[in-house]
Amino acid sequence: MDNHRSTFPLNEAAISRQALRQILTDPITWVPLVPAVAAYTIFDVSAVLSLGFGAVVLGGVGVYWRKQWAGMTARMRREAIDEHNRLQDVLLKKSADDFQAAKENGFARKLEQFRIVKKKVEMRLHEDGEITAQKIQLEQLIDSLCFGVRDQLEGVLGRERQGEEVDRDAAFAQVEEAYRTLQTTVAELDTILGPTVTPGGATNASIEEITRRLREETEIARRVQARLRAEHGGDATSEPPRLETE
């Protein structure tokens, strides 16, 4: 499977290597050692004293970077997510442009709608910088849905060009149903974003499976919302904020 199809899981090993490279090249790491080297080479301080001083300095530098590590890697994770999502956006936009060039305006318009909703959901998921299992699950589902829709539309055109008989209306109806489910999910996003168990395998699922999972997420959100309203005297006016999807 192509790496661009899902933002998660992140390459944690690559993030750790990037953080380590930054530490090794940062002046904070090596500048404090200059006095120890100078003491030995210029001022004729004994090697034992110079090495002892250097060890103390290295210990302090190590303590400093251990405190910085979590913040550094968290920032790099956010940067990796942003970069990956930008790449996905470029790829989906190119596919929509290709549909447009092929005079498939309906396909182009529908894929562009998925792309726009995807960007808005990603902004909402990552606005606080916190990565949770629930956010990962939602982003995996939406990533897979968008690229699954693209693949399905491209598959329709590809089979038609090969002279195969294709039920275009049925394929497009399935895409429309997926989009309606996506809109409903977005409308309930603030309620959905709570602690739940994360099922696996989202990136390998079909459009039907992804649509079903998103419906389940939305149904859970509705039940939670109904329970909260019942507990607060049946107040049905306190609905969560909604994202525009058009």
Tab-separated table of C-alpha atoms in Angstrom:
chain	number	residue	atom	x	y	z
A	1	MET	CA	0.000	0.000	0.000
A	2	ASP	CA	1.212	3.487	-0.878
A	3	ASN	CA	2.565	5.449	2.070
A	4	HIS	CA	0.611	8.557	1.098
A	5	ARG	CA	-2.761	6.922	1.694
A	6	SER	CA	-2.691	7.245	5.471
A	7	THR	CA	-0.984	9.770	7.731
A	8	PHE	CA	-0.794	7.247	10.561
A	9	PRO	CA	1.070	5.402	11.909
A	10	LEU	CA	3.887	7.915	12.039
A	11	ASN	CA	7.478	6.788	11.516
A	12	GLU	CA	8.602	7.117	15.129
A	13	ALA	CA	12.106	5.821	14.372
A	14	ALA	CA	12.630	8.547	11.775
A	15	ILE	CA	11.340	11.181	14.199
A	16	SER	CA	13.780	9.989	16.882
A	17	ARG	CA	16.676	10.077	14.407
A	18	GLN	CA	15.732	13.591	13.356
A	19	ALA	CA	15.626	14.729	16.988
A	20	LEU	CA	19.011	13.122	17.684
A	21	ARG	CA	20.572	14.855	14.657
A	22	GLN	CA	19.247	18.180	15.906
A	23	ILE	CA	20.741	17.563	19.344
A	24	LEU	CA	24.147	16.617	17.948
A	25	THR	CA	24.334	19.688	15.700
A	26	ASP	CA	22.903	22.185	18.166
A	27	PRO	CA	25.483	24.623	19.667
A	28	ILE	CA	23.968	23.950	23.088
A	29	THR	CA	25.489	20.466	22.867
A	30	TRP	CA	29.067	21.255	21.885
A	31	VAL	CA	29.751	24.881	22.894
A	32	PRO	CA	29.876	24.065	26.648
A	33	LEU	CA	32.725	21.614	25.911
A	34	VAL	CA	34.944	24.374	24.500
A	35	PRO	CA	36.278	25.457	27.940
A	36	ALA	CA	37.306	21.883	28.755
A	37	VAL	CA	39.162	21.501	25.463
A	38	ALA	CA	40.743	24.944	25.832
A	39	ALA	CA	41.869	24.156	29.391
A	40	TYR	CA	43.752	21.084	28.195
A	41	THR	CA	45.179	22.417	24.915
A	42	ILE	CA	45.899	26.078	25.780
A	43	PHE	CA	46.229	26.400	29.526
A	44	ASP	CA	48.061	23.118	30.099
A	45	VAL	CA	45.480	21.809	32.564
A	46	SER	CA	45.954	18.102	33.226
A	47	ALA	CA	44.009	15.646	31.121
A	48	VAL	CA	42.314	14.192	34.208
A	49	LEU	CA	40.927	17.571	35.288
A	50	SER	CA	39.929	18.475	31.747
A	51	LEU	CA	38.154	15.154	31.256
A	52	GLY	CA	36.431	15.487	34.622
A	53	PHE	CA	35.199	18.951	33.760
A	54	GLY	CA	34.061	17.705	30.359
A	55	ALA	CA	32.130	14.854	31.957
A	56	VAL	CA	30.319	17.267	34.271
A	57	VAL	CA	29.433	19.473	31.319
A	58	LEU	CA	28.195	16.504	29.289
A	59	GLY	CA	26.070	15.400	32.222
A	60	GLY	CA	24.439	18.805	32.402
A	61	VAL	CA	23.882	18.864	28.648
A	62	GLY	CA	22.323	15.403	28.842
A	63	VAL	CA	19.920	16.504	31.582
A	64	TYR	CA	18.930	19.531	29.491
A	65	TRP	CA	18.163	17.483	26.360
A	66	ARG	CA	16.241	14.828	28.294
A	67	LYS	CA	13.917	17.583	29.467
A	68	GLN	CA	13.589	18.894	25.895
A	69	TRP	CA	13.070	15.510	24.217
A	70	ALA	CA	9.299	15.190	24.633
A	71	GLY	CA	8.660	18.702	23.369
A	72	MET	CA	11.025	18.256	20.408
A	73	THR	CA	9.501	14.981	19.242
A	74	ALA	CA	5.948	16.295	19.727
A	75	ARG	CA	6.757	19.267	17.483
A	76	MET	CA	8.332	16.960	14.886
A	77	ARG	CA	5.261	14.739	14.931
A	78	ARG	CA	3.042	17.740	14.237
A	79	GLU	CA	5.335	18.803	11.397
A	80	ALA	CA	5.276	15.270	9.932
A	81	ILE	CA	1.471	15.202	10.075
A	82	ASP	CA	1.181	18.616	8.405
A	83	GLU	CA	3.647	17.670	5.674
A	84	HIS	CA	1.891	14.378	4.981
A	85	ASN	CA	-1.532	16.008	4.849
A	86	ARG	CA	-0.241	18.634	2.421
A	87	LEU	CA	1.049	15.853	0.160
A	88	GLN	CA	-2.305	14.076	0.300
A	89	ASP	CA	-4.052	17.319	-0.594
A	90	VAL	CA	-1.793	17.788	-3.628
A	91	LEU	CA	-2.416	14.222	-4.819
A	92	LEU	CA	-6.202	14.436	-4.449
A	93	LYS	CA	-6.262	17.836	-6.160
A	94	LYS	CA	-4.258	16.418	-9.067
A	95	SER	CA	-6.684	13.523	-9.431
A	96	ALA	CA	-9.627	15.944	-9.454
A	97	ASP	CA	-7.850	18.022	-12.121
A	98	ASP	CA	-7.267	14.857	-14.174
A	99	PHE	CA	-10.994	14.061	-14.022
A	100	GLN	CA	-11.719	17.616	-15.122
A	101	ALA	CA	-9.316	17.291	-18.057
A	102	ALA	CA	-11.050	14.048	-19.048
A	103	LYS	CA	-14.410	15.904	-19.120
A	104	GLU	CA	-15.607	13.937	-16.098
A	105	ASN	CA	-16.881	17.003	-14.292
A	106	GLY	CA	-19.123	15.080	-11.912
A	107	PHE	CA	-16.235	12.881	-10.751
A	108	ALA	CA	-13.969	15.916	-10.391
A	109	ARG	CA	-16.533	17.856	-8.381
A	110	LYS	CA	-17.262	14.972	-6.014
A	111	LEU	CA	-13.596	14.217	-5.320
A	112	GLU	CA	-12.983	17.906	-4.704
A	113	GLN	CA	-15.802	17.893	-2.128
A	114	PHE	CA	-14.133	15.005	-0.300
A	115	ARG	CA	-10.778	16.829	-0.409
A	116	ILE	CA	-12.230	20.027	1.073
A	117	VAL	CA	-13.979	18.193	3.911
A	118	LYS	CA	-10.793	16.232	4.608
A	119	LYS	CA	-8.782	19.449	5.032
A	120	LYS	CA	-11.360	20.926	7.417
A	121	VAL	CA	-11.487	17.761	9.516
A	122	GLU	CA	-7.692	17.673	9.757
A	123	MET	CA	-7.596	21.289	10.938
A	124	ARG	CA	-10.172	20.445	13.619
A	125	LEU	CA	-8.391	17.263	14.716
A	126	HIS	CA	-5.000	18.908	15.132
A	127	GLU	CA	-5.891	22.413	16.293
A	128	ASP	CA	-4.820	21.677	19.883
A	129	GLY	CA	-1.648	19.769	18.919
A	130	GLU	CA	-2.702	16.679	20.884
A	131	ILE	CA	-2.624	13.263	19.198
A	132	THR	CA	-5.104	10.743	20.624
A	133	ALA	CA	-6.153	7.247	19.597
A	134	GLN	CA	-9.579	8.541	18.628
A	135	LYS	CA	-8.134	11.255	16.383
A	136	ILE	CA	-5.820	8.727	14.745
A	137	GLN	CA	-8.754	6.411	14.061
A	138	LEU	CA	-10.868	9.170	12.535
A	139	GLU	CA	-8.047	10.440	10.350
A	140	GLN	CA	-7.229	6.924	9.148
A	141	LEU	CA	-10.861	6.350	8.208
A	142	ILE	CA	-11.201	9.651	6.363
A	143	ASP	CA	-7.845	9.240	4.595
A	144	SER	CA	-8.882	5.789	3.415
A	145	LEU	CA	-12.311	6.993	2.382
A	146	CYS	CA	-10.965	9.847	0.240
A	147	PHE	CA	-8.354	7.724	-1.528
A	148	GLY	CA	-10.793	4.821	-1.827
A	149	VAL	CA	-13.258	7.129	-3.583
A	150	ARG	CA	-10.508	8.344	-5.900
A	151	ASP	CA	-9.529	4.756	-6.714
A	152	GLN	CA	-13.132	3.756	-7.346
A	153	LEU	CA	-13.755	6.644	-9.735
A	154	GLU	CA	-10.473	6.024	-11.536
A	155	GLY	CA	-11.356	2.343	-11.742
A	156	VAL	CA	-14.678	3.131	-13.424
A	157	LEU	CA	-12.936	5.194	-16.099
A	158	GLY	CA	-10.180	2.631	-16.539
A	159	ARG	CA	-12.605	-0.259	-17.084
A	160	GLU	CA	-14.699	1.809	-19.481
A	161	ARG	CA	-11.625	2.654	-21.540
A	162	GLN	CA	-10.846	-1.052	-21.770
A	163	GLY	CA	-14.306	-1.678	-23.173
A	164	GLU	CA	-15.756	-3.303	-20.058
A	165	GLU	CA	-19.363	-2.806	-19.079
A	166	VAL	CA	-19.516	-0.758	-15.876
A	167	ASP	CA	-22.503	0.232	-13.759
A	168	ARG	CA	-21.439	3.860	-13.457
A	169	ASP	CA	-24.614	4.927	-11.648
A	170	ALA	CA	-24.184	2.283	-8.947
A	171	ALA	CA	-20.537	3.207	-8.396
A	172	PHE	CA	-21.340	6.895	-8.137
A	173	ALA	CA	-24.297	6.221	-5.821
A	174	GLN	CA	-21.933	4.422	-3.464
A	175	VAL	CA	-19.624	7.441	-3.495
A	176	GLU	CA	-22.576	9.757	-2.791
A	177	GLU	CA	-23.619	7.617	0.165
A	178	ALA	CA	-20.068	7.724	1.525
A	179	TYR	CA	-20.068	11.514	1.224
A	180	ARG	CA	-23.378	11.849	3.088
A	181	THR	CA	-21.970	9.695	5.874
A	182	LEU	CA	-18.831	11.829	5.952
A	183	GLN	CA	-20.926	15.001	6.275
A	184	THR	CA	-22.865	13.483	9.168
A	185	THR	CA	-19.628	12.474	10.880
A	186	VAL	CA	-18.259	15.997	10.545
A	187	ALA	CA	-21.439	17.443	12.026
A	188	GLU	CA	-20.972	15.255	15.120
A	189	LEU	CA	-17.191	15.630	15.308
A	190	ASP	CA	-17.035	17.466	18.630
A	191	THR	CA	-19.088	14.754	20.297
A	192	ILE	CA	-17.194	11.910	18.610
A	193	LEU	CA	-13.828	13.178	19.867
A	194	GLY	CA	-13.873	11.325	23.146
A	195	PRO	CA	-12.009	8.328	24.595
A	196	THR	CA	-12.978	5.139	22.749
A	197	VAL	CA	-11.247	1.938	21.772
A	198	THR	CA	-9.457	2.225	18.436
A	199	PRO	CA	-10.219	-0.601	15.998
A	200	GLY	CA	-7.442	-1.542	13.610
A	201	GLY	CA	-7.178	-2.109	9.898
A	202	ALA	CA	-8.810	1.137	8.809
A	203	THR	CA	-6.388	1.803	5.995
A	204	ASN	CA	-7.114	-1.554	4.328
A	205	ALA	CA	-10.910	-1.308	4.445
A	206	SER	CA	-13.279	-0.888	1.521
A	207	ILE	CA	-15.487	2.152	1.014
A	208	GLU	CA	-18.448	0.170	2.392
A	209	GLU	CA	-16.515	-0.826	5.522
A	210	ILE	CA	-15.234	2.701	6.122
A	211	THR	CA	-18.739	4.127	5.660
A	212	ARG	CA	-20.084	1.602	8.171
A	213	ARG	CA	-17.417	2.510	10.733
A	214	LEU	CA	-18.075	6.219	10.356
A	215	ARG	CA	-21.791	5.572	10.855
A	216	GLU	CA	-20.980	3.662	14.031
A	217	GLU	CA	-18.863	6.578	15.292
A	218	THR	CA	-21.711	8.977	14.568
A	219	GLU	CA	-24.297	6.744	16.223
A	220	ILE	CA	-22.136	6.532	19.353
A	221	ALA	CA	-21.885	10.323	19.346
A	222	ARG	CA	-25.655	10.705	19.076
A	223	ARG	CA	-26.254	8.321	21.970
A	224	VAL	CA	-23.751	10.168	24.146
A	225	GLN	CA	-25.354	13.484	23.271
A	226	ALA	CA	-28.860	12.159	24.022
A	227	ARG	CA	-27.697	10.813	27.383
A	228	LEU	CA	-26.102	14.131	28.320
A	229	ARG	CA	-29.258	16.029	27.399
A	230	ALA	CA	-31.401	13.646	29.442
A	231	GLU	CA	-29.130	14.100	32.443
A	232	HIS	CA	-29.436	17.887	32.148
A	233	GLY	CA	-33.210	18.065	32.085
A	234	GLY	CA	-33.760	17.330	28.414
A	235	ASP	CA	-32.062	20.482	27.157
A	236	ALA	CA	-31.882	19.847	23.418
A	237	THR	CA	-30.513	23.259	22.515
A	238	SER	CA	-26.882	22.698	23.488
A	239	GLU	CA	-25.666	21.167	20.255
A	240	PRO	CA	-21.930	20.886	19.498
A	241	PRO	CA	-20.402	23.283	16.979
A	242	ARG	CA	-20.681	22.132	13.371
A	243	LEU	CA	-18.178	22.402	10.555
A	244	GLU	CA	-19.330	23.665	7.177
A	245	THR	CA	-18.925	20.920	4.604
A	246	GLU	CA	-19.934	22.678	1.440
